[in-house]
GROMACS .gro file of C-alpha atoms in nm:
model
  284
    1MET     CA    1   3.396  -4.669  -2.232
    2ASP     CA    2   3.070  -4.796  -2.384
    3LYS     CA    3   3.027  -5.100  -2.159
    4GLN     CA    4   2.712  -5.237  -2.319
    5GLU     CA    5   2.831  -5.208  -2.678
    6LEU     CA    6   3.174  -5.343  -2.581
    7GLY     CA    7   3.010  -5.649  -2.425
    8ALA     CA    8   2.782  -5.703  -2.725
    9PHE     CA    9   3.076  -5.673  -2.966
   10LEU     CA   10   3.284  -5.925  -2.769
   11ARG     CA   11   2.994  -6.167  -2.759
   12SER     CA   12   2.933  -6.138  -3.134
   13ARG     CA   13   3.301  -6.207  -3.211
   14ARG     CA   14   3.316  -6.500  -2.967
   15GLU     CA   15   3.005  -6.667  -3.107
   16ARG     CA   16   3.142  -6.671  -3.463
   17LEU     CA   17   3.447  -6.883  -3.365
   18GLN     CA   18   3.464  -7.259  -3.330
   19PRO     CA   19   3.714  -7.442  -3.104
   20GLN     CA   20   3.907  -7.573  -3.403
   21ASP     CA   21   3.953  -7.215  -3.525
   22VAL     CA   22   4.178  -7.143  -3.227
   23GLY     CA   23   4.344  -7.484  -3.190
   24LEU     CA   24   4.113  -7.628  -2.923
   25PRO     CA   25   3.944  -7.969  -2.936
   26SER     CA   26   3.577  -7.964  -3.030
   27GLY     CA   27   3.472  -8.184  -2.740
   28PRO     CA   28   3.109  -8.280  -2.677
   29ARG     CA   29   2.812  -8.112  -2.844
   30ARG     CA   30   2.774  -7.749  -2.737
   31ARG     CA   31   2.445  -7.590  -2.642
   32THR     CA   32   2.547  -7.239  -2.754
   33PRO     CA   33   2.735  -7.119  -3.064
   34GLY     CA   34   3.100  -7.033  -3.063
   35LEU     CA   35   3.367  -7.051  -2.798
   36ARG     CA   36   3.291  -7.061  -2.430
   37ARG     CA   37   3.379  -6.754  -2.225
   38GLU     CA   38   3.630  -6.948  -2.019
   39GLU     CA   39   3.807  -7.058  -2.338
   40VAL     CA   40   3.845  -6.697  -2.451
   41ALA     CA   41   3.977  -6.603  -2.106
   42VAL     CA   42   4.239  -6.878  -2.116
   43LEU     CA   43   4.352  -6.777  -2.465
   44ALA     CA   44   4.367  -6.409  -2.361
   45HIS     CA   45   4.555  -6.489  -2.037
   46ILE     CA   46   4.297  -6.316  -1.816
   47SER     CA   47   4.058  -6.444  -1.550
   48THR     CA   48   3.727  -6.591  -1.662
   49GLU     CA   49   3.546  -6.376  -1.407
   50TYR     CA   50   3.686  -6.056  -1.555
   51TYR     CA   51   3.608  -6.157  -1.912
   52VAL     CA   52   3.250  -6.246  -1.812
   53ARG     CA   53   3.210  -5.903  -1.652
   54LEU     CA   54   3.336  -5.738  -1.974
   55GLU     CA   55   3.084  -5.927  -2.186
   56GLN     CA   56   2.802  -5.850  -1.946
   57GLY     CA   57   2.889  -5.480  -1.929
   58ARG     CA   58   2.972  -5.500  -1.559
   59ALA     CA   59   3.347  -5.433  -1.559
   60ALA     CA   60   3.430  -5.172  -1.296
   61SER     CA   61   3.741  -5.044  -1.471
   62ARG     CA   62   3.858  -4.984  -1.826
   63PRO     CA   63   4.061  -5.280  -1.960
   64SER     CA   64   4.428  -5.209  -2.020
   65GLY     CA   65   4.592  -5.214  -2.361
   66GLU     CA   66   4.759  -5.544  -2.274
   67VAL     CA   67   4.423  -5.703  -2.184
   68LEU     CA   68   4.263  -5.576  -2.504
   69ALA     CA   69   4.554  -5.707  -2.711
   70GLY     CA   70   4.514  -6.047  -2.548
   71ILE     CA   71   4.140  -6.051  -2.616
   72ALA     CA   72   4.192  -5.937  -2.976
   73GLY     CA   73   4.435  -6.223  -3.030
   74ALA     CA   74   4.208  -6.477  -2.862
   75LEU     CA   75   3.912  -6.374  -3.076
   76ARG     CA   76   4.121  -6.357  -3.396
   77LEU     CA   77   4.016  -5.997  -3.460
   78THR     CA   78   4.122  -5.820  -3.776
   79ASP     CA   79   4.314  -5.491  -3.748
   80ALA     CA   80   3.990  -5.300  -3.807
   81GLU     CA   81   3.806  -5.501  -3.543
   82SER     CA   82   4.091  -5.452  -3.296
   83ASP     CA   83   4.078  -5.076  -3.356
   84HIS     CA   84   3.703  -5.086  -3.297
   85LEU     CA   85   3.757  -5.281  -2.975
   86HIS     CA   86   3.994  -5.013  -2.846
   87THR     CA   87   3.746  -4.741  -2.945
   88LEU     CA   88   3.464  -4.908  -2.752
   89ALA     CA   89   3.691  -4.961  -2.453
   90GLY     CA   90   3.789  -4.594  -2.451
   91THR     CA   91   4.160  -4.648  -2.514
   92ALA     CA   92   4.166  -4.504  -2.869
   93PRO     CA   93   4.238  -4.133  -2.926
   94ALA     CA   94   3.924  -3.933  -2.852
   95LYS     CA   95   3.743  -3.735  -3.123
   96THR     CA   96   3.604  -3.387  -3.070
   97GLY     CA   97   3.251  -3.523  -3.044
   98LEU     CA   98   3.118  -3.394  -3.376
   99LEU     CA   99   3.189  -3.487  -3.736
  100GLN     CA  100   3.399  -3.245  -3.939
  101ARG     CA  101   3.187  -3.125  -4.230
  102GLU     CA  102   3.407  -2.850  -4.368
  103VAL     CA  103   3.608  -2.959  -4.672
  104ARG     CA  104   3.958  -2.819  -4.712
  105PRO     CA  105   3.985  -2.560  -4.991
  106SER     CA  106   4.273  -2.755  -5.145
  107ILE     CA  107   4.048  -3.062  -5.179
  108LEU     CA  108   3.772  -2.854  -5.336
  109ALA     CA  109   4.025  -2.716  -5.584
  110LEU     CA  110   4.153  -3.066  -5.658
  111LEU     CA  111   3.803  -3.184  -5.746
  112GLU     CA  112   3.774  -2.912  -6.009
  113ARG     CA  113   4.113  -3.003  -6.158
  114LEU     CA  114   3.997  -3.356  -6.244
  115PRO     CA  115   3.767  -3.305  -6.545
  116GLN     CA  116   3.792  -3.669  -6.655
  117THR     CA  117   3.734  -3.810  -6.307
  118ALA     CA  118   3.411  -3.800  -6.110
  119GLY     CA  119   3.487  -3.708  -5.751
  120ILE     CA  120   3.297  -3.660  -5.427
  121VAL     CA  121   3.396  -3.598  -5.066
  122VAL     CA  122   3.197  -3.791  -4.806
  123SER     CA  123   3.192  -3.764  -4.429
  124ALA     CA  124   3.218  -4.057  -4.190
  125ALA     CA  125   2.837  -4.058  -4.189
  126PHE     CA  126   2.815  -4.086  -4.572
  127GLU     CA  127   2.713  -3.723  -4.622
  128VAL     CA  128   2.819  -3.597  -4.966
  129LEU     CA  129   2.998  -3.276  -4.870
  130ALA     CA  130   3.151  -3.176  -5.204
  131TRP     CA  131   3.147  -3.293  -5.565
  132ASN     CA  132   3.262  -3.194  -5.911
  133ASP     CA  133   3.055  -3.148  -6.224
  134LEU     CA  134   3.127  -3.495  -6.361
  135ALA     CA  135   3.012  -3.658  -6.036
  136ALA     CA  136   2.688  -3.462  -6.059
  137ALA     CA  137   2.643  -3.581  -6.419
  138LEU     CA  138   2.725  -3.945  -6.335
  139MET     CA  139   2.523  -3.968  -6.012
  140GLU     CA  140   2.282  -3.677  -5.963
  141ASP     CA  141   2.277  -3.301  -5.913
  142PHE     CA  142   2.363  -3.287  -5.545
  143ALA     CA  143   2.322  -2.908  -5.544
  144VAL     CA  144   1.941  -2.932  -5.561
  145LEU     CA  145   1.916  -3.185  -5.277
  146THR     CA  146   1.871  -3.131  -4.905
  147PRO     CA  147   2.148  -3.256  -4.671
  148ASP     CA  148   1.941  -3.564  -4.586
  149GLN     CA  149   1.889  -3.638  -4.957
  150ARG     CA  150   2.266  -3.610  -5.012
  151ASN     CA  151   2.331  -3.882  -4.754
  152LEU     CA  152   2.433  -4.203  -4.935
  153ALA     CA  153   2.336  -4.423  -4.639
  154ARG     CA  154   1.982  -4.285  -4.642
  155LYS     CA  155   1.966  -4.328  -5.019
  156ALA     CA  156   2.089  -4.688  -4.997
  157PHE     CA  157   1.838  -4.801  -4.735
  158LEU     CA  158   1.550  -4.552  -4.743
  159GLY     CA  159   1.553  -4.445  -5.108
  160PRO     CA  160   1.297  -4.526  -5.381
  161SER     CA  161   1.228  -4.893  -5.448
  162ARG     CA  162   1.239  -4.865  -5.827
  163PRO     CA  163   1.497  -5.111  -5.968
  164ALA     CA  164   1.754  -4.859  -6.093
  165ALA     CA  165   1.674  -4.568  -5.864
  166PRO     CA  166   1.819  -4.641  -5.520
  167MET     CA  167   2.191  -4.615  -5.591
  168TYR     CA  168   2.240  -4.481  -5.942
  169GLY     CA  169   2.202  -4.828  -6.092
  170ILE     CA  170   2.531  -4.948  -5.940
  171SER     CA  171   2.604  -5.315  -5.986
  172ASP     CA  172   2.707  -5.379  -5.625
  173ALA     CA  173   2.418  -5.216  -5.438
  174ALA     CA  174   2.389  -5.501  -5.185
  175GLU     CA  175   2.763  -5.494  -5.115
  176PHE     CA  176   2.753  -5.117  -5.077
  177ARG     CA  177   2.477  -5.149  -4.818
  178ARG     CA  178   2.690  -5.390  -4.616
  179HIS     CA  179   2.982  -5.148  -4.646
  180VAL     CA  180   2.762  -4.864  -4.517
  181VAL     CA  181   2.657  -5.062  -4.209
  182MET     CA  182   3.013  -5.164  -4.123
  183GLN     CA  183   3.146  -4.811  -4.160
  184LEU     CA  184   2.861  -4.660  -3.959
  185ARG     CA  185   2.927  -4.908  -3.679
  186SER     CA  186   3.278  -4.763  -3.651
  187THR     CA  187   3.153  -4.406  -3.689
  188VAL     CA  188   2.906  -4.437  -3.403
  189ALA     CA  189   3.182  -4.569  -3.179
  190ARG     CA  190   3.402  -4.270  -3.264
  191TYR     CA  191   3.128  -4.006  -3.243
  192PRO     CA  192   2.876  -4.135  -2.985
  193THR     CA  193   2.755  -3.783  -2.900
  194ASP     CA  194   2.711  -3.645  -3.253
  195PRO     CA  195   2.331  -3.609  -3.293
  196THR     CA  196   2.351  -3.634  -3.671
  197VAL     CA  197   2.528  -3.970  -3.648
  198THR     CA  198   2.305  -4.119  -3.378
  199GLY     CA  199   1.994  -3.981  -3.547
  200LEU     CA  200   2.096  -4.129  -3.880
  201VAL     CA  201   2.146  -4.474  -3.731
  202ALA     CA  202   1.815  -4.452  -3.543
  203ASP     CA  203   1.629  -4.357  -3.862
  204LEU     CA  204   1.791  -4.640  -4.058
  205ARG     CA  205   1.716  -4.898  -3.789
  206ASP     CA  206   1.353  -4.785  -3.768
  207GLY     CA  207   1.299  -4.746  -4.141
  208SER     CA  208   1.489  -5.039  -4.291
  209PRO     CA  209   1.458  -5.401  -4.173
  210ASP     CA  210   1.759  -5.482  -4.391
  211PHE     CA  211   1.972  -5.224  -4.210
  212ALA     CA  212   1.847  -5.342  -3.869
  213ARG     CA  213   1.938  -5.702  -3.953
  214LEU     CA  214   2.288  -5.613  -4.076
  215TRP     CA  215   2.344  -5.379  -3.780
  216GLU     CA  216   2.301  -5.664  -3.532
  217HIS     CA  217   2.596  -5.849  -3.691
  218ARG     CA  218   2.832  -5.585  -3.539
  219ASP     CA  219   3.079  -5.620  -3.825
  220VAL     CA  220   3.322  -5.336  -3.896
  221ARG     CA  221   3.517  -5.227  -4.203
  222SER     CA  222   3.444  -5.408  -4.527
  223ALA     CA  223   3.699  -5.473  -4.801
  224PRO     CA  224   3.754  -5.180  -5.040
  225VAL     CA  225   3.562  -5.179  -5.367
  226LEU     CA  226   3.809  -5.147  -5.654
  227THR     CA  227   3.566  -5.125  -5.945
  228LYS     CA  228   3.207  -5.015  -5.979
  229THR     CA  229   2.958  -5.016  -6.264
  230PHE     CA  230   2.697  -4.741  -6.301
  231ARG     CA  231   2.397  -4.780  -6.529
  232HIS     CA  232   2.327  -4.428  -6.651
  233PRO     CA  233   2.004  -4.346  -6.836
  234ALA     CA  234   2.182  -4.128  -7.093
  235VAL     CA  235   2.506  -4.314  -7.168
  236GLY     CA  236   2.437  -4.667  -7.051
  237GLU     CA  237   2.684  -4.881  -6.856
  238VAL     CA  238   2.990  -4.702  -6.716
  239ARG     CA  239   3.255  -4.922  -6.552
  240VAL     CA  240   3.498  -4.724  -6.338
  241ASP     CA  241   3.786  -4.773  -6.101
  242CYS     CA  242   3.688  -4.666  -5.751
  243ASP     CA  243   3.953  -4.515  -5.524
  244ALA     CA  244   3.864  -4.386  -5.176
  245LEU     CA  245   4.142  -4.169  -5.036
  246ALA     CA  246   4.130  -4.108  -4.662
  247LEU     CA  247   4.155  -3.751  -4.532
  248PRO     CA  248   4.252  -3.838  -4.172
  249ASP     CA  249   4.256  -3.483  -4.034
  250SER     CA  250   3.882  -3.446  -4.104
  251ASP     CA  251   3.774  -3.814  -4.099
  252GLN     CA  252   3.649  -3.776  -4.456
  253HIS     CA  253   3.711  -3.964  -4.780
  254LEU     CA  254   3.777  -3.835  -5.129
  255VAL     CA  255   3.611  -4.089  -5.360
  256LEU     CA  256   3.728  -4.087  -5.723
  257TYR     CA  257   3.566  -4.268  -6.015
  258SER     CA  258   3.782  -4.294  -6.326
  259ALA     CA  259   3.811  -4.509  -6.638
  260PRO     CA  260   4.116  -4.619  -6.843
  261ILE     CA  261   4.197  -4.378  -7.124
  262GLY     CA  262   4.048  -4.494  -7.453
  263SER     CA  263   3.800  -4.733  -7.294
  264PRO     CA  264   3.425  -4.721  -7.374
  265SER     CA  265   3.363  -4.608  -7.016
  266ALA     CA  266   3.612  -4.321  -7.056
  267ASP     CA  267   3.421  -4.217  -7.368
  268ALA     CA  268   3.097  -4.235  -7.170
  269LEU     CA  269   3.242  -4.009  -6.898
  270ALA     CA  270   3.356  -3.764  -7.164
  271LEU     CA  271   3.005  -3.761  -7.311
  272LEU     CA  272   2.859  -3.700  -6.966
  273ASN     CA  273   3.093  -3.404  -6.930
  274ILE     CA  274   2.960  -3.258  -7.255
  275LEU     CA  275   2.598  -3.323  -7.161
  276GLY     CA  276   2.654  -3.168  -6.820
  277SER     CA  277   2.814  -2.858  -6.970
  278GLU     CA  278   2.522  -2.818  -7.212
  279ALA     CA  279   2.273  -2.853  -6.928
  280ARG     CA  280   2.453  -2.592  -6.718
  281SER     CA  281   2.467  -2.352  -7.013
  282SER     CA  282   2.094  -2.385  -7.084
  283ALA     CA  283   2.016  -2.329  -6.716
  284ARG     CA  284   2.189  -1.989  -6.712
   0.00000   0.00000   0.00000
């Protein structure tokens, strides 16, 4: 159980709620934001003393599933936030300690069978582990990059400051950065001893004020992005459907970018395929 992070997470969720959000009277002016600790305790059907100890990181024992369920209900947590609460409290299934970075051969083969769809496999720490030729043409040639350079979180927050450079000219760069922070918050809770994960977060907090600010919000799991627009220097604007398919056994995601058949963006992807093939042929 990560007592300090558990307490900080509870406090951040409590401070975002107002009495009227949970059916309580507002009462006189409050000196601090959000609900009072005793109000959360009453709503969760636990003692105020115990809840205070949880928030202050002083609880002697791990809270039970029933207690956590009561707290999740009192704080109006989403399913993702409730899962995160259980992870911090040590009641979620334990991971091995290190991220899985090997991609299943069947997934690698699937990437190559999708010539009209750009596809990448990313780890829970936003490492690009595998890609197909169209993804390399749409985004960049990942094969010539170091592992750190293939990390989308590093690219989003520590990449070049030129207007179109940081994230392939995508239209939702700010939203993607928020998504990265929320996902990494969950990843750190699941893999607290993985040096790559903890080192990544430390580098981002030290190197990016924007990341450090978003990190302190302690939000987890953003809404999925259904469409994305790339601005490519060779073919212009490419609007694609974005589908992230979870690979639960390895805690990875297969991210697919596709466009409706016959659309201008589908034509642009087809042109990228041709340009990529020509580039590979000339490189041989």
